[in-house]
């Protein structure tokens, strides 16, 4: 393999790693420990569930999480149901959401139980414009 080809392969691998890691960890805290101050506003016009529930389903279809923001009770579970022509995954953004890390799906489902109050942001690592929020009260 030539030096130029090796360099191109390395640059491609580094770019792919950068996309996957773009949402990982940050200096700011994503967790809001006080449920009274947890915000459910996502700043978007996407559907939101406001009343805390013990179980919520988020559909992953048409390149979107729907609803994009959900509110659950402590100990509640969110299930993401994947049904799209493109593959997707769920990856937490920031330190508080590090436990959110699903496999990649086209069809299927993945669940996560939230045991600590706070606000957890996530995205699809393959499509970083796809974002969502789980507020745990």
PDB file of N, CA, C and O in Angstrom, residues 12-77:
ATOM      1  N   UNK A  12      -9.717   8.934   6.603  1.00  0.00           N
ATOM      2  CA  UNK A  12     -11.101   8.450   6.573  1.00  0.00           C
ATOM      3  C   UNK A  12     -11.489   7.840   7.915  1.00  0.00           C
ATOM      4  O   UNK A  12     -12.573   8.100   8.439  1.00  0.00           O
ATOM      5  N   UNK A  13     -10.611   7.039   8.493  1.00  0.00           N
ATOM      6  CA  UNK A  13     -10.894   6.419   9.786  1.00  0.00           C
ATOM      7  C   UNK A  13     -11.021   7.466  10.884  1.00  0.00           C
ATOM      8  O   UNK A  13     -11.909   7.383  11.730  1.00  0.00           O
ATOM      9  N   UNK A  14     -10.162   8.454  10.881  1.00  0.00           N
ATOM     10  CA  UNK A  14     -10.232   9.518  11.888  1.00  0.00           C
ATOM     11  C   UNK A  14     -11.508  10.333  11.732  1.00  0.00           C
ATOM     12  O   UNK A  14     -12.134  10.722  12.720  1.00  0.00           O
ATOM     13  N   UNK A  15     -11.927  10.616  10.515  1.00  0.00           N
ATOM     14  CA  UNK A  15     -13.168  11.367  10.289  1.00  0.00           C
ATOM     15  C   UNK A  15     -14.360  10.580  10.796  1.00  0.00           C
ATOM     16  O   UNK A  15     -15.253  11.129  11.442  1.00  0.00           O
ATOM     17  N   UNK A  16     -14.395   9.265  10.533  1.00  0.00           N
ATOM     18  CA  UNK A  16     -15.497   8.427  11.008  1.00  0.00           C
ATOM     19  C   UNK A  16     -15.528   8.396  12.532  1.00  0.00           C
ATOM     20  O   UNK A  16     -16.587   8.492  13.149  1.00  0.00           O
ATOM     21  N   UNK A  17     -14.371   8.279  13.155  1.00  0.00           N
ATOM     22  CA  UNK A  17     -14.302   8.268  14.621  1.00  0.00           C
ATOM     23  C   UNK A  17     -14.782   9.603  15.185  1.00  0.00           C
ATOM     24  O   UNK A  17     -15.474   9.648  16.197  1.00  0.00           O
ATOM     25  N   UNK A  18     -14.433  10.689  14.528  1.00  0.00           N
ATOM     26  CA  UNK A  18     -14.873  12.011  14.984  1.00  0.00           C
ATOM     27  C   UNK A  18     -16.376  12.152  14.965  1.00  0.00           C
ATOM     28  O   UNK A  18     -16.975  12.705  15.886  1.00  0.00           O
ATOM     29  N   UNK A  19     -17.034  11.631  13.932  1.00  0.00           N
ATOM     30  CA  UNK A  19     -18.500  11.686  13.845  1.00  0.00           C
ATOM     31  C   UNK A  19     -19.112  10.880  14.975  1.00  0.00           C
ATOM     32  O   UNK A  19     -20.044  11.320  15.633  1.00  0.00           O
ATOM     33  N   UNK A  20     -18.590   9.688  15.229  1.00  0.00           N
ATOM     34  CA  UNK A  20     -19.144   8.844  16.278  1.00  0.00           C
ATOM     35  C   UNK A  20     -18.930   9.422  17.666  1.00  0.00           C
ATOM     36  O   UNK A  20     -19.746   9.262  18.554  1.00  0.00           O
ATOM     37  N   UNK A  21     -17.820  10.123  17.866  1.00  0.00           N
ATOM     38  CA  UNK A  21     -17.510  10.663  19.185  1.00  0.00           C
ATOM     39  C   UNK A  21     -18.025  12.079  19.401  1.00  0.00           C
ATOM     40  O   UNK A  21     -17.931  12.607  20.492  1.00  0.00           O
ATOM     41  N   UNK A  22     -18.601  12.681  18.376  1.00  0.00           N
ATOM     42  CA  UNK A  22     -19.038  14.079  18.475  1.00  0.00           C
ATOM     43  C   UNK A  22     -19.988  14.308  19.635  1.00  0.00           C
ATOM     44  O   UNK A  22     -19.960  15.347  20.273  1.00  0.00           O
ATOM     45  N   UNK A  23     -20.817  13.329  19.949  1.00  0.00           N
ATOM     46  CA  UNK A  23     -21.776  13.515  21.025  1.00  0.00           C
ATOM     47  C   UNK A  23     -21.286  13.029  22.362  1.00  0.00           C
ATOM     48  O   UNK A  23     -21.983  13.168  23.353  1.00  0.00           O
ATOM     49  N   UNK A  24     -20.112  12.443  22.443  1.00  0.00           N
ATOM     50  CA  UNK A  24     -19.626  11.858  23.687  1.00  0.00           C
ATOM     51  C   UNK A  24     -19.010  12.901  24.600  1.00  0.00           C
ATOM     52  O   UNK A  24     -18.197  13.697  24.155  1.00  0.00           O
ATOM     53  N   UNK A  25     -19.402  12.858  25.850  1.00  0.00           N
ATOM     54  CA  UNK A  25     -18.790  13.674  26.897  1.00  0.00           C
ATOM     55  C   UNK A  25     -18.663  15.144  26.585  1.00  0.00           C
ATOM     56  O   UNK A  25     -18.535  15.546  25.463  1.00  0.00           O
ATOM     57  N   UNK A  26     -18.754  15.950  27.583  1.00  0.00           N
ATOM     58  CA  UNK A  26     -18.535  17.380  27.446  1.00  0.00           C
ATOM     59  C   UNK A  26     -18.213  17.932  28.811  1.00  0.00           C
ATOM     60  O   UNK A  26     -18.412  17.275  29.811  1.00  0.00           O
ATOM     61  N   UNK A  27     -17.752  19.147  28.835  1.00  0.00           N
ATOM     62  CA  UNK A  27     -17.401  19.770  30.097  1.00  0.00           C
ATOM     63  C   UNK A  27     -18.601  20.181  30.910  1.00  0.00           C
ATOM     64  O   UNK A  27     -18.520  20.352  32.096  1.00  0.00           O
ATOM     65  N   UNK A  28     -19.785  20.340  30.263  1.00  0.00           N
ATOM     66  CA  UNK A  28     -20.954  20.777  31.001  1.00  0.00           C
ATOM     67  C   UNK A  28     -21.786  19.576  31.418  1.00  0.00           C
ATOM     68  O   UNK A  28     -21.779  18.541  30.798  1.00  0.00           O
ATOM     69  N   UNK A  29     -22.488  19.717  32.510  1.00  0.00           N
ATOM     70  CA  UNK A  29     -23.310  18.634  33.017  1.00  0.00           C
ATOM     71  C   UNK A  29     -24.637  18.607  32.291  1.00  0.00           C
ATOM     72  O   UNK A  29     -25.301  19.625  32.146  1.00  0.00           O
ATOM     73  N   UNK A  30     -25.054  17.425  31.870  1.00  0.00           N
ATOM     74  CA  UNK A  30     -26.334  17.263  31.192  1.00  0.00           C
ATOM     75  C   UNK A  30     -27.409  16.827  32.164  1.00  0.00           C
ATOM     76  O   UNK A  30     -28.545  16.686  31.796  1.00  0.00           O
ATOM     77  N   UNK A  31     -27.055  16.570  33.399  1.00  0.00           N
ATOM     78  CA  UNK A  31     -27.977  16.035  34.375  1.00  0.00           C
ATOM     79  C   UNK A  31     -28.489  17.156  35.264  1.00  0.00           C
ATOM     80  O   UNK A  31     -27.728  17.948  35.769  1.00  0.00           O
ATOM     81  N   UNK A  32     -29.801  17.204  35.449  1.00  0.00           N
ATOM     82  CA  UNK A  32     -30.412  18.173  36.334  1.00  0.00           C
ATOM     83  C   UNK A  32     -30.881  17.411  37.559  1.00  0.00           C
ATOM     84  O   UNK A  32     -31.896  16.738  37.515  1.00  0.00           O
ATOM     85  N   UNK A  33     -30.122  17.453  38.687  1.00  0.00           N
ATOM     86  CA  UNK A  33     -30.450  16.617  39.820  1.00  0.00           C
ATOM     87  C   UNK A  33     -31.768  16.961  40.494  1.00  0.00           C
ATOM     88  O   UNK A  33     -32.374  16.121  41.101  1.00  0.00           O
ATOM     89  N   UNK A  34     -32.228  18.194  40.414  1.00  0.00           N
ATOM     90  CA  UNK A  34     -33.452  18.601  41.075  1.00  0.00           C
ATOM     91  C   UNK A  34     -34.614  18.484  40.106  1.00  0.00           C
ATOM     92  O   UNK A  34     -34.720  19.241  39.165  1.00  0.00           O
ATOM     93  N   UNK A  35     -35.561  17.529  40.330  1.00  0.00           N
ATOM     94  CA  UNK A  35     -36.659  17.362  39.397  1.00  0.00           C
ATOM     95  C   UNK A  35     -37.505  18.618  39.238  1.00  0.00           C
ATOM     96  O   UNK A  35     -38.112  18.834  38.214  1.00  0.00           O
ATOM     97  N   UNK A  36     -37.546  19.468  40.263  1.00  0.00           N
ATOM     98  CA  UNK A  36     -38.344  20.687  40.168  1.00  0.00           C
ATOM     99  C   UNK A  36     -37.783  21.640  39.126  1.00  0.00           C
ATOM    100  O   UNK A  36     -38.500  22.482  38.589  1.00  0.00           O
ATOM    101  N   UNK A  37     -36.493  21.520  38.802  1.00  0.00           N
ATOM    102  CA  UNK A  37     -35.890  22.426  37.829  1.00  0.00           C
ATOM    103  C   UNK A  37     -35.650  21.762  36.482  1.00  0.00           C
ATOM    104  O   UNK A  37     -35.120  22.384  35.585  1.00  0.00           O
ATOM    105  N   UNK A  38     -36.036  20.485  36.353  1.00  0.00           N
ATOM    106  CA  UNK A  38     -35.814  19.783  35.085  1.00  0.00           C
ATOM    107  C   UNK A  38     -36.726  20.366  34.016  1.00  0.00           C
ATOM    108  O   UNK A  38     -37.915  20.504  34.206  1.00  0.00           O
ATOM    109  N   UNK A  39     -36.139  20.692  32.895  1.00  0.00           N
ATOM    110  CA  UNK A  39     -36.897  21.288  31.798  1.00  0.00           C
ATOM    111  C   UNK A  39     -37.288  20.228  30.801  1.00  0.00           C
ATOM    112  O   UNK A  39     -36.510  19.363  30.444  1.00  0.00           O
ATOM    113  N   UNK A  40     -38.546  20.293  30.308  1.00  0.00           N
ATOM    114  CA  UNK A  40     -38.985  19.378  29.270  1.00  0.00           C
ATOM    115  C   UNK A  40     -39.050  20.084  27.930  1.00  0.00           C
ATOM    116  O   UNK A  40     -39.368  19.484  26.928  1.00  0.00           O
ATOM    117  N   UNK A  41     -38.764  21.365  27.891  1.00  0.00           N
ATOM    118  CA  UNK A  41     -38.811  22.095  26.628  1.00  0.00           C
ATOM    119  C   UNK A  41     -37.606  21.734  25.785  1.00  0.00           C
ATOM    120  O   UNK A  41     -36.480  21.803  26.232  1.00  0.00           O
ATOM    121  N   UNK A  42     -37.863  21.346  24.541  1.00  0.00           N
ATOM    122  CA  UNK A  42     -36.756  20.967  23.667  1.00  0.00           C
ATOM    123  C   UNK A  42     -36.402  22.070  22.696  1.00  0.00           C
ATOM    124  O   UNK A  42     -35.419  21.983  21.989  1.00  0.00           O
ATOM    125  N   UNK A  43     -37.230  23.122  22.623  1.00  0.00           N
ATOM    126  CA  UNK A  43     -36.947  24.210  21.705  1.00  0.00           C
ATOM    127  C   UNK A  43     -37.318  23.878  20.280  1.00  0.00           C
ATOM    128  O   UNK A  43     -37.050  24.625  19.368  1.00  0.00           O
ATOM    129  N   UNK A  44     -37.964  22.719  20.061  1.00  0.00           N
ATOM    130  CA  UNK A  44     -38.372  22.354  18.714  1.00  0.00           C
ATOM    131  C   UNK A  44     -39.874  22.149  18.681  1.00  0.00           C
ATOM    132  O   UNK A  44     -40.538  22.096  19.700  1.00  0.00           O
ATOM    133  N   UNK A  45     -40.410  22.016  17.492  1.00  0.00           N
ATOM    134  CA  UNK A  45     -41.847  21.836  17.349  1.00  0.00           C
ATOM    135  C   UNK A  45     -42.229  20.366  17.363  1.00  0.00           C
ATOM    136  O   UNK A  45     -43.369  20.021  17.141  1.00  0.00           O
ATOM    137  N   UNK A  46     -41.281  19.464  17.637  1.00  0.00           N
ATOM    138  CA  UNK A  46     -41.555  18.037  17.671  1.00  0.00           C
ATOM    139  C   UNK A  46     -42.440  17.713  18.873  1.00  0.00           C
ATOM    140  O   UNK A  46     -42.417  18.412  19.883  1.00  0.00           O
ATOM    141  N   UNK A  47     -43.226  16.634  18.799  1.00  0.00           N
ATOM    142  CA  UNK A  47     -44.133  16.275  19.888  1.00  0.00           C
ATOM    143  C   UNK A  47     -43.374  16.015  21.187  1.00  0.00           C
ATOM    144  O   UNK A  47     -42.260  15.523  21.179  1.00  0.00           O
ATOM    145  N   UNK A  48     -44.033  16.332  22.311  1.00  0.00           N
ATOM    146  CA  UNK A  48     -43.453  16.156  23.631  1.00  0.00           C
ATOM    147  C   UNK A  48     -44.495  15.542  24.542  1.00  0.00           C
ATOM    148  O   UNK A  48     -45.670  15.895  24.465  1.00  0.00           O
ATOM    149  N   UNK A  49     -44.092  14.611  25.420  1.00  0.00           N
ATOM    150  CA  UNK A  49     -44.990  14.151  26.471  1.00  0.00           C
ATOM    151  C   UNK A  49     -44.529  14.812  27.746  1.00  0.00           C
ATOM    152  O   UNK A  49     -43.358  14.753  28.089  1.00  0.00           O
ATOM    153  N   UNK A  50     -45.440  15.481  28.460  1.00  0.00           N
ATOM    154  CA  UNK A  50     -45.073  16.268  29.630  1.00  0.00           C
ATOM    155  C   UNK A  50     -45.324  15.554  30.952  1.00  0.00           C
ATOM    156  O   UNK A  50     -44.566  15.730  31.882  1.00  0.00           O
ATOM    157  N   UNK A  51     -46.401  14.772  31.059  1.00  0.00           N
ATOM    158  CA  UNK A  51     -46.705  14.111  32.319  1.00  0.00           C
ATOM    159  C   UNK A  51     -45.788  12.907  32.485  1.00  0.00           C
ATOM    160  O   UNK A  51     -45.645  12.102  31.568  1.00  0.00           O
ATOM    161  N   UNK A  52     -45.142  12.781  33.664  1.00  0.00           N
ATOM    162  CA  UNK A  52     -44.247  11.640  33.870  1.00  0.00           C
ATOM    163  C   UNK A  52     -45.000  10.313  33.759  1.00  0.00           C
ATOM    164  O   UNK A  52     -46.102  10.164  34.273  1.00  0.00           O
ATOM    165  N   UNK A  53     -44.400   9.368  33.071  1.00  0.00           N
ATOM    166  CA  UNK A  53     -44.960   8.031  32.910  1.00  0.00           C
ATOM    167  C   UNK A  53     -43.895   7.025  33.323  1.00  0.00           C
ATOM    168  O   UNK A  53     -42.708   7.328  33.314  1.00  0.00           O
ATOM    169  N   UNK A  54     -44.309   5.802  33.636  1.00  0.00           N
ATOM    170  CA  UNK A  54     -43.324   4.798  34.019  1.00  0.00           C
ATOM    171  C   UNK A  54     -42.747   4.072  32.809  1.00  0.00           C
ATOM    172  O   UNK A  54     -41.677   3.470  32.911  1.00  0.00           O
ATOM    173  N   UNK A  55     -43.442   4.125  31.681  1.00  0.00           N
ATOM    174  CA  UNK A  55     -42.936   3.498  30.460  1.00  0.00           C
ATOM    175  C   UNK A  55     -43.347   4.350  29.261  1.00  0.00           C
ATOM    176  O   UNK A  55     -44.489   4.778  29.159  1.00  0.00           O
ATOM    177  N   UNK A  56     -42.384   4.596  28.369  1.00  0.00           N
ATOM    178  CA  UNK A  56     -42.625   5.431  27.190  1.00  0.00           C
ATOM    179  C   UNK A  56     -41.981   4.751  25.987  1.00  0.00           C
ATOM    180  O   UNK A  56     -40.897   4.169  26.107  1.00  0.00           O
ATOM    181  N   UNK A  57     -42.643   4.855  24.838  1.00  0.00           N
ATOM    182  CA  UNK A  57     -42.075   4.351  23.592  1.00  0.00           C
ATOM    183  C   UNK A  57     -41.740   5.520  22.689  1.00  0.00           C
ATOM    184  O   UNK A  57     -42.553   6.429  22.513  1.00  0.00           O
ATOM    185  N   UNK A  58     -40.529   5.505  22.138  1.00  0.00           N
ATOM    186  CA  UNK A  58     -40.092   6.507  21.173  1.00  0.00           C
ATOM    187  C   UNK A  58     -39.925   5.780  19.842  1.00  0.00           C
ATOM    188  O   UNK A  58     -39.182   4.807  19.751  1.00  0.00           O
ATOM    189  N   UNK A  59     -40.615   6.232  18.837  1.00  0.00           N
ATOM    190  CA  UNK A  59     -40.504   5.633  17.496  1.00  0.00           C
ATOM    191  C   UNK A  59     -39.306   6.255  16.769  1.00  0.00           C
ATOM    192  O   UNK A  59     -39.081   7.460  16.854  1.00  0.00           O
ATOM    193  N   UNK A  60     -38.555   5.423  16.059  1.00  0.00           N
ATOM    194  CA  UNK A  60     -37.426   5.889  15.264  1.00  0.00           C
ATOM    195  C   UNK A  60     -37.776   5.561  13.817  1.00  0.00           C
ATOM    196  O   UNK A  60     -37.685   4.409  13.386  1.00  0.00           O
ATOM    197  N   UNK A  61     -38.242   6.599  13.097  1.00  0.00           N
ATOM    198  CA  UNK A  61     -38.731   6.413  11.741  1.00  0.00           C
ATOM    199  C   UNK A  61     -38.652   7.746  11.005  1.00  0.00           C
ATOM    200  O   UNK A  61     -38.729   8.804  11.638  1.00  0.00           O
ATOM    201  N   UNK A  62     -38.514   7.694   9.697  1.00  0.00           N
ATOM    202  CA  UNK A  62     -38.437   8.913   8.880  1.00  0.00           C
ATOM    203  C   UNK A  62     -37.353   9.871   9.374  1.00  0.00           C
ATOM    204  O   UNK A  62     -37.568  11.077   9.466  1.00  0.00           O
ATOM    205  N   UNK A  63     -36.213   9.297   9.769  1.00  0.00           N
ATOM    206  CA  UNK A  63     -35.054  10.094  10.199  1.00  0.00           C
ATOM    207  C   UNK A  63     -35.366  10.998  11.393  1.00  0.00           C
ATOM    208  O   UNK A  63     -34.887  12.115  11.487  1.00  0.00           O
ATOM    209  N   UNK A  64     -36.179  10.489  12.341  1.00  0.00           N
ATOM    210  CA  UNK A  64     -36.536  11.287  13.515  1.00  0.00           C
ATOM    211  C   UNK A  64     -36.871  10.388  14.702  1.00  0.00           C
ATOM    212  O   UNK A  64     -37.306   9.248  14.537  1.00  0.00           O
ATOM    213  N   UNK A  65     -36.662  10.930  15.918  1.00  0.00           N
ATOM    214  CA  UNK A  65     -37.153  10.329  17.143  1.00  0.00           C
ATOM    215  C   UNK A  65     -38.514  10.960  17.416  1.00  0.00           C
ATOM    216  O   UNK A  65     -38.630  12.190  17.428  1.00  0.00           O
ATOM    217  N   UNK A  66     -39.543  10.146  17.645  1.00  0.00           N
ATOM    218  CA  UNK A  66     -40.873  10.700  17.854  1.00  0.00           C
ATOM    219  C   UNK A  66     -41.569   9.968  19.008  1.00  0.00           C
ATOM    220  O   UNK A  66     -41.783   8.757  18.908  1.00  0.00           O
ATOM    221  N   UNK A  67     -41.907  10.697  20.083  1.00  0.00           N
ATOM    222  CA  UNK A  67     -41.637  12.117  20.306  1.00  0.00           C
ATOM    223  C   UNK A  67     -40.161  12.346  20.602  1.00  0.00           C
ATOM    224  O   UNK A  67     -39.462  11.446  21.060  1.00  0.00           O
ATOM    225  N   UNK A  68     -39.716  13.551  20.351  1.00  0.00           N
ATOM    226  CA  UNK A  68     -38.300  13.869  20.562  1.00  0.00           C
ATOM    227  C   UNK A  68     -37.986  14.140  22.026  1.00  0.00           C
ATOM    228  O   UNK A  68     -36.835  14.031  22.436  1.00  0.00           O
ATOM    229  N   UNK A  69     -38.983  14.491  22.819  1.00  0.00           N
ATOM    230  CA  UNK A  69     -38.789  14.736  24.251  1.00  0.00           C
ATOM    231  C   UNK A  69     -39.850  13.980  25.024  1.00  0.00           C
ATOM    232  O   UNK A  69     -41.036  14.055  24.685  1.00  0.00           O
ATOM    233  N   UNK A  70     -39.408  13.246  26.045  1.00  0.00           N
ATOM    234  CA  UNK A  70     -40.335  12.499  26.891  1.00  0.00           C
ATOM    235  C   UNK A  70     -39.995  12.751  28.350  1.00  0.00           C
ATOM    236  O   UNK A  70     -38.863  13.108  28.682  1.00  0.00           O
ATOM    237  N   UNK A  71     -40.996  12.558  29.209  1.00  0.00           N
ATOM    238  CA  UNK A  71     -40.815  12.692  30.654  1.00  0.00           C
ATOM    239  C   UNK A  71     -41.273  11.402  31.300  1.00  0.00           C
ATOM    240  O   UNK A  71     -42.384  10.936  31.036  1.00  0.00           O
ATOM    241  N   UNK A  72     -40.402  10.829  32.147  1.00  0.00           N
ATOM    242  CA  UNK A  72     -40.735   9.588  32.833  1.00  0.00           C
ATOM    243  C   UNK A  72     -40.448   9.731  34.322  1.00  0.00           C
ATOM    244  O   UNK A  72     -39.767  10.657  34.747  1.00  0.00           O
ATOM    245  N   UNK A  73     -40.965   8.778  35.084  1.00  0.00           N
ATOM    246  CA  UNK A  73     -40.705   8.745  36.520  1.00  0.00           C
ATOM    247  C   UNK A  73     -39.375   8.041  36.784  1.00  0.00           C
ATOM    248  O   UNK A  73     -38.880   7.285  35.945  1.00  0.00           O
ATOM    249  N   UNK A  74     -38.786   8.287  37.950  1.00  0.00           N
ATOM    250  CA  UNK A  74     -37.566   7.583  38.345  1.00  0.00           C
ATOM    251  C   UNK A  74     -37.875   6.089  38.352  1.00  0.00           C
ATOM    252  O   UNK A  74     -38.902   5.659  38.871  1.00  0.00           O
ATOM    253  N   UNK A  75     -37.019   5.309  37.743  1.00  0.00           N
ATOM    254  CA  UNK A  75     -37.237   3.874  37.613  1.00  0.00           C
ATOM    255  C   UNK A  75     -38.014   3.507  36.362  1.00  0.00           C
ATOM    256  O   UNK A  75     -38.239   2.330  36.086  1.00  0.00           O
ATOM    257  N   UNK A  76     -38.399   4.528  35.584  1.00  0.00           N
ATOM    258  CA  UNK A  76     -39.154   4.304  34.346  1.00  0.00           C
ATOM    259  C   UNK A  76     -38.249   3.856  33.206  1.00  0.00           C
ATOM    260  O   UNK A  76     -37.030   4.029  33.245  1.00  0.00           O
ATOM    261  N   UNK A  77     -38.880   3.300  32.179  1.00  0.00           N
ATOM    262  CA  UNK A  77     -38.156   2.753  31.042  1.00  0.00           C
ATOM    263  C   UNK A  77     -38.603   3.413  29.749  1.00  0.00           C
ATOM    264  O   UNK A  77     -39.793   3.606  29.522  1.00  0.00           O
TER     265      UNK A  77
END
